[in-house]
XYZ file of C-alpha atoms in Angstrom:
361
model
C -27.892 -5.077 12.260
C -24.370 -6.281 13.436
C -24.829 -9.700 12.222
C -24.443 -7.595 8.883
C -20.793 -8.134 9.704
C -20.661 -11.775 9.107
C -21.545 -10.975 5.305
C -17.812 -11.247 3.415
C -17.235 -9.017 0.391
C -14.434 -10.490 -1.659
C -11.616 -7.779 -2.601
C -9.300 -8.656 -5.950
C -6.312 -6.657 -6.122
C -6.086 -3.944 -9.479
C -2.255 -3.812 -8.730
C 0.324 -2.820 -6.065
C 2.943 -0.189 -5.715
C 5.472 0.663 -3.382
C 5.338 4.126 -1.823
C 6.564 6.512 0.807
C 4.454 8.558 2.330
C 0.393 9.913 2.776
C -1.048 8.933 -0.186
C -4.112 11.289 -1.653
C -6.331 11.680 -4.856
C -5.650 15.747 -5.685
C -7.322 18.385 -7.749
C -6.874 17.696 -11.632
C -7.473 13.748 -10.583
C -3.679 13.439 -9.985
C -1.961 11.576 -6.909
C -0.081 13.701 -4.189
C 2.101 11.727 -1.998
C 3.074 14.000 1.316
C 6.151 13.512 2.891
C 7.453 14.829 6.117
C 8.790 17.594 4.391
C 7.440 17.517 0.923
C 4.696 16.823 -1.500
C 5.087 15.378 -4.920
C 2.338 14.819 -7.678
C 2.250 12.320 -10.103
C -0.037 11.488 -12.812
C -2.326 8.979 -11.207
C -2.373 6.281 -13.704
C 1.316 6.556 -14.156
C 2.124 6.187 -10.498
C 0.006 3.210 -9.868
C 1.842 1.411 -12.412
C 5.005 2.378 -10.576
C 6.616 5.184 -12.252
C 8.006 7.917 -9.828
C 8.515 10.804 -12.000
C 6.273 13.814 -10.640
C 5.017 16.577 -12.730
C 5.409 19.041 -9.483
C 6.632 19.281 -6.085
C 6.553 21.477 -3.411
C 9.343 21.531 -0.020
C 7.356 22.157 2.712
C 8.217 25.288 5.094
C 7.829 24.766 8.584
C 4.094 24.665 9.579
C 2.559 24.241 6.651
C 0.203 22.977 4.626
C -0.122 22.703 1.083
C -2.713 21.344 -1.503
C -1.540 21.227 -4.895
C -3.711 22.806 -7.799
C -5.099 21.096 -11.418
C -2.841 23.387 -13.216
C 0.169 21.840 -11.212
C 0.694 24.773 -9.099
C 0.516 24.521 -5.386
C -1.536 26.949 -2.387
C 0.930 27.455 0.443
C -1.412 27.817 4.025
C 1.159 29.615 6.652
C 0.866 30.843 10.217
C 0.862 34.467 8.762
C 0.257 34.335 5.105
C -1.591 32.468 2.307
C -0.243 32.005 -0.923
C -0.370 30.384 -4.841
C 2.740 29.469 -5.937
C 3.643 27.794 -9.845
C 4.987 24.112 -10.305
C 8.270 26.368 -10.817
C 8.412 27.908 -7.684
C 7.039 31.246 -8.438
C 4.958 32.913 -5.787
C 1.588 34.367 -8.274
C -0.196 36.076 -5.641
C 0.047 36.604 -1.404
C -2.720 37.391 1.150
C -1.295 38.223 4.657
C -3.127 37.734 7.493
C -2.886 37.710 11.668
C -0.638 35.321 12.435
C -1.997 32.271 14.120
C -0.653 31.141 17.625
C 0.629 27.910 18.765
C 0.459 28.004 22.278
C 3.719 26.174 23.047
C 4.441 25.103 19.150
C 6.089 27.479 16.780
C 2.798 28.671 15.080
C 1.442 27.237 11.778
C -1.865 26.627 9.776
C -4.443 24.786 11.570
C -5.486 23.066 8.174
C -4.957 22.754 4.705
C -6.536 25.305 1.899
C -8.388 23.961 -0.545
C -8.678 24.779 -4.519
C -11.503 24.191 -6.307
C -11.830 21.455 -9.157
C -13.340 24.102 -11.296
C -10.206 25.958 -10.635
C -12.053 29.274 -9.894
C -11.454 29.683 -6.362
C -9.563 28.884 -3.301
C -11.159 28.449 0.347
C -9.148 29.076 3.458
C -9.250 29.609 7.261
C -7.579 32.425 8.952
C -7.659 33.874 12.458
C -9.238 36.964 13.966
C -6.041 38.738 16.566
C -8.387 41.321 18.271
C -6.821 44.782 19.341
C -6.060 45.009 22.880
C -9.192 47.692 23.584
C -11.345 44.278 22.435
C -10.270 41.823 24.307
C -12.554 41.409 26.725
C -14.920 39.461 23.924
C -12.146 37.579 22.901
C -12.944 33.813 23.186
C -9.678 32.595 23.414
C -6.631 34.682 25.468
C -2.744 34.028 25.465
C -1.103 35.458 28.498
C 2.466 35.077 27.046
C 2.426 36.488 24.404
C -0.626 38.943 25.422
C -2.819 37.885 22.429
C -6.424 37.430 22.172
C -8.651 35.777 19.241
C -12.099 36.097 17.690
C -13.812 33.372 15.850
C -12.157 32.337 12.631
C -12.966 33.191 9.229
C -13.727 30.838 6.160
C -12.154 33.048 3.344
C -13.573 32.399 -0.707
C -10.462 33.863 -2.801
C -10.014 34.164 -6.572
C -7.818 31.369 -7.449
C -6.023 33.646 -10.385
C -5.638 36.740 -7.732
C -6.027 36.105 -4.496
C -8.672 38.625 -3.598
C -11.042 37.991 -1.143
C -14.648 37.138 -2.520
C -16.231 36.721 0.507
C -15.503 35.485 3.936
C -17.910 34.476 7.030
C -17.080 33.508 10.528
C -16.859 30.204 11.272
C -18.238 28.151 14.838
C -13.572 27.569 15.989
C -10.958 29.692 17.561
C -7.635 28.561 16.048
C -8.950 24.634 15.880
C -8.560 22.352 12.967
C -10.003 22.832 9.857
C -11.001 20.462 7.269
C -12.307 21.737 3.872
C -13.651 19.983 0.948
C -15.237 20.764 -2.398
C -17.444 18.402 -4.337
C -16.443 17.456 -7.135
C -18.085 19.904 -9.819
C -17.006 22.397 -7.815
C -20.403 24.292 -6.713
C -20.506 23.556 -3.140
C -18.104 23.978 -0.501
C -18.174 21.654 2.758
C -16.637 22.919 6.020
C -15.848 21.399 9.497
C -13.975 23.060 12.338
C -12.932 21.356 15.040
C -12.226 22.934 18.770
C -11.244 21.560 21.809
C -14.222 20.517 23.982
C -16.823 21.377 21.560
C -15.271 18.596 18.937
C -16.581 19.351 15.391
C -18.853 21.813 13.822
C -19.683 20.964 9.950
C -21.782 22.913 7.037
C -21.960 23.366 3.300
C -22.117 26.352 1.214
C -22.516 27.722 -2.330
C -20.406 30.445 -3.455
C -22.371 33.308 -4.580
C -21.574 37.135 -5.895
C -19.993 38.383 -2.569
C -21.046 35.861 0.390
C -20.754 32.016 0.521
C -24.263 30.886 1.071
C -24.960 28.127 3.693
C -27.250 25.496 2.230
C -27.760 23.324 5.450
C -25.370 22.170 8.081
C -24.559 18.614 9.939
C -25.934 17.599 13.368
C -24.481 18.063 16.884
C -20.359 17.129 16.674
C -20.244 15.799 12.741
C -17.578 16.437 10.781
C -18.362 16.894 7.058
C -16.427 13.844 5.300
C -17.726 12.978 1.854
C -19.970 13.809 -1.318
C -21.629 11.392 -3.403
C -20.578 11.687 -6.870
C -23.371 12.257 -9.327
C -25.573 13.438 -6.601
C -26.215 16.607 -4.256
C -25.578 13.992 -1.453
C -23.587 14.999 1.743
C -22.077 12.448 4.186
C -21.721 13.671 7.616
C -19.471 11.362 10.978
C -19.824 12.431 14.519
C -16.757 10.103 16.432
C -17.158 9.545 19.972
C -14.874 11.508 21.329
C -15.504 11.253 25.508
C -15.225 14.676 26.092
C -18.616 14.437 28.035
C -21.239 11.845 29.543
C -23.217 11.588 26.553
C -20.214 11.486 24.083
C -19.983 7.822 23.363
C -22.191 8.296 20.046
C -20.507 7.037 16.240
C -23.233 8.096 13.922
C -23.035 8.759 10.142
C -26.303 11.179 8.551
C -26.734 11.712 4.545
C -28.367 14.791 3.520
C -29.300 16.485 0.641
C -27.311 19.349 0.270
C -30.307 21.910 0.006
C -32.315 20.153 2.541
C -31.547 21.284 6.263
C -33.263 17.274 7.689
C -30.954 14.303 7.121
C -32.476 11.879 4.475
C -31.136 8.895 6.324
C -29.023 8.347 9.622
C -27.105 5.324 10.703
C -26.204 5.002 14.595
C -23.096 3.126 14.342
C -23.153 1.539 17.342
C -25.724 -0.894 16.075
C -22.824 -2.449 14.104
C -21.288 -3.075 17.142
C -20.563 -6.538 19.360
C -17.992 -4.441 21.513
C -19.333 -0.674 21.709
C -17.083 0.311 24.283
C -13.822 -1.301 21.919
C -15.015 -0.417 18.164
C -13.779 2.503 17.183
C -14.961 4.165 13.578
C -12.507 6.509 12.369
C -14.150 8.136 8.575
C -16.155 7.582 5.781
C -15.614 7.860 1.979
C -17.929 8.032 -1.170
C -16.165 4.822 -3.611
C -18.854 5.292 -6.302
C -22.177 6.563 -6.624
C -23.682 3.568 -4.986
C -21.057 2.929 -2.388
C -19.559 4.299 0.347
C -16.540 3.057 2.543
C -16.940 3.368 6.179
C -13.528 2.496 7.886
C -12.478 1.533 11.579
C -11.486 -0.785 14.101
C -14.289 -3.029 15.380
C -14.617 -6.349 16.466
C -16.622 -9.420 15.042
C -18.535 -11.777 17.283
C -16.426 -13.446 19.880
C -13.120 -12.371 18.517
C -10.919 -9.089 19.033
C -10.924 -5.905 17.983
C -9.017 -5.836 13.975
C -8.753 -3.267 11.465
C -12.315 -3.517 9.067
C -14.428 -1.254 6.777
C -17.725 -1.617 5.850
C -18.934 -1.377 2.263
C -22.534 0.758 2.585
C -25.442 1.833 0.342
C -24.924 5.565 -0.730
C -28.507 6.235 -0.918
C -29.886 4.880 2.421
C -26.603 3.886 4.559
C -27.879 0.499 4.759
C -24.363 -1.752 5.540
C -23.664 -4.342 3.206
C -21.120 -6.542 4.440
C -17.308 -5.741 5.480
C -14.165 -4.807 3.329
C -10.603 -4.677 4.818
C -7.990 -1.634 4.332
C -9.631 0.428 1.879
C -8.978 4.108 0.940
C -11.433 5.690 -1.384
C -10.244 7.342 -4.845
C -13.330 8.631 -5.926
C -13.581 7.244 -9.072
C -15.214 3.793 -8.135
C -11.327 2.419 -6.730
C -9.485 2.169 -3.694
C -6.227 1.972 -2.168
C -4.951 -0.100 0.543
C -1.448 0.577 2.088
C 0.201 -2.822 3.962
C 4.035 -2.832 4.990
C 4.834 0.032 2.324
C 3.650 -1.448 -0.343
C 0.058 0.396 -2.034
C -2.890 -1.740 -3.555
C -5.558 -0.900 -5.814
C -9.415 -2.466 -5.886
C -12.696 -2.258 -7.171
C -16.016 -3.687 -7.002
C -17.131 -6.146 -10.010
C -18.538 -4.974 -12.971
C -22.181 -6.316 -14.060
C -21.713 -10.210 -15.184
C -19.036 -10.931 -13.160
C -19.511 -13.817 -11.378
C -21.084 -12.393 -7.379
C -20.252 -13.811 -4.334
C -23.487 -14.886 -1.964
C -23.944 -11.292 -1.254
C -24.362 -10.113 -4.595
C -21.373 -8.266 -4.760
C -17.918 -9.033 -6.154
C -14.408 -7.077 -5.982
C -12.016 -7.917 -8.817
C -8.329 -6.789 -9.847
């Protein structure tokens, strides 16, 4: 299977733009560009022409982490608080919570919230701070301060409110959390992330007064992409070290109501330096494609920057891409020395390369 990286897919630039900053695809289809201490949005068609005049922008406080909304408001994840604010400024509605701890950082959100497309809800993580007659089933202790935390809980609010919906406890103890909806909006993936037990990954339905689990990835995968047009999930499990038998990159594609993965792909076979190649995350370009990106090493030559280009239905690899970032609607962006590129794949009757597949501008 690694010879599959000798196969070349051409890439013709859509455009280029110069930016500053993380570049992502938000809610509404708009672009959000995070800065150190910012985020701006822009309308996406707009900005990758070049203009730099966003419709909404948020000054981030200290610790943390925002995701801006389709109606150009923003939700505002904090070490004690969660909260939906307009494009204007104005705070709409404000759910306390424990505050979480940062061991030797000032404390902060361990991840981002996340808004639904539909615009109906709002998922976040918050802590459990167990009172001191419970602590001795807390998983995780502070001696200075004299804290000690439950398991985490996966919050479903009302986007328009704030109340809580329905919450469930998640498999972390103040570790990262990454949460993504697809795109219609009627399934919500989550992966938590703690240190030695690496990632823990699942998707759920929201339903009147609990978020129902519909199946869950496989030992250590992070949930990374849907498949548009599908019920497809994409699941990753890195190799992270952390134990003899951790030297695994695997990617599994499910269907979200089925709890066995439809097809599995053990990265490694891709390799001609295992113990070098490192794949990093996976995104869903199209219905038919996904992007798996990473650093990995061709036959007889050193370890570069590559991503694959991959079937969505089987995970069967296809040939090799370089510097791709998914957009979700069929493009992808590249960032090289500041400046940001845009691609696709070619259309029917374009002219293919050997490989049957062509990228054009």
């Amino acid at each position: 299977m690694r010879e599959t990286g000798d196969i070349r897919i051409d890439a013709v630039p859509m455009g280029a733009t110069d930016h500053d900053g993380r570049v992502r695809v938000t809610a509404g289809g708009r672009i959000g560009v995070w800065a150190d201490d910012r985020v701006d949005v822009y309308e996406r068609e707009a900005f990758l022409a070049g203009a730099r005049e966003a419709v909404a922008g948020w000054a981030l406080p200290p610790g943390a982490r925002v995701e801006p909304t389709a109606d150009g408001g923003f939700v505002v994840a904090e070490a004690s608080r969660v909260r939906a604010v307009t494009g204007d400024g104005e705070t709409r509605w404000e759910l306390p919570h424990d505050a979480w701890h940062g061991g030797r950082r000032p404390p902060g959100a361990p991840g981002a919230p996340a808004p639904s497309p539909c615009g109906r809800f709002v998922a976040a993580t918050v802590p459990t701070l167990l009172p001191e007659e419970h602590a001795g089933r807390a998983i995780l202790r502070y001696d200075e301060p004299k804290l000690a935390y439950g398991r985490d809980r996966l919050l479903l609010l009302d986007a328009r409110t704030g109340a809580v919906l329905a919450e469930r406890p998640v498999a972390a103890v103040s570790g990262a959390a990454d949460l993504k909806w697809r795109a219609d909006g009627a399934v919500l993936a989550a992966s938590f992330w703690t240190a030695w037990y690496s990632w823990a990954g699942y998707w759920m339905e929201p339903a009147p007064g609990a978020l129902r689990v519909l199946g869950a990835g496989g030992d250590r995968h992070q949930v990374v992409a849907f498949v548009p047009g599908s019920s497809r999930v994409v699941t990753l499990r890195r190799a992270e070290f952390m134990s003899l038998d951790d030297e695994r990159y695997e990617l599994a594609l499910y269907d979200a109501g089925d709890p066995s993965p439809r097809a599995e792909l053990d990265l490694n076979d891709l390799s001609w330096d295992v113990e070098n190649d490192d794949f990093t995350h996976a995104y869903a370009i199209d219905a038919r494609h996904l992007l798996l990106t990473g650093d990995w090493a061709p036959r007889g030559g050193a370890v570069e920057p590559t991503h694959w280009l991959l079937a969505a239905d089987s995970l069967r690899p296809l040939g090799r891409l370089r510097y791709p970032r998914a957009v979700g609607d069929g493009t992808w962006l590249t960032h090289d020395s500041g400046h940001l590129h845009r691609w696709r794949l070619g259309l029917s009757g374009e002219p293919p390369t050997a490989d049957g597949i062509r990228a054009r501008r």
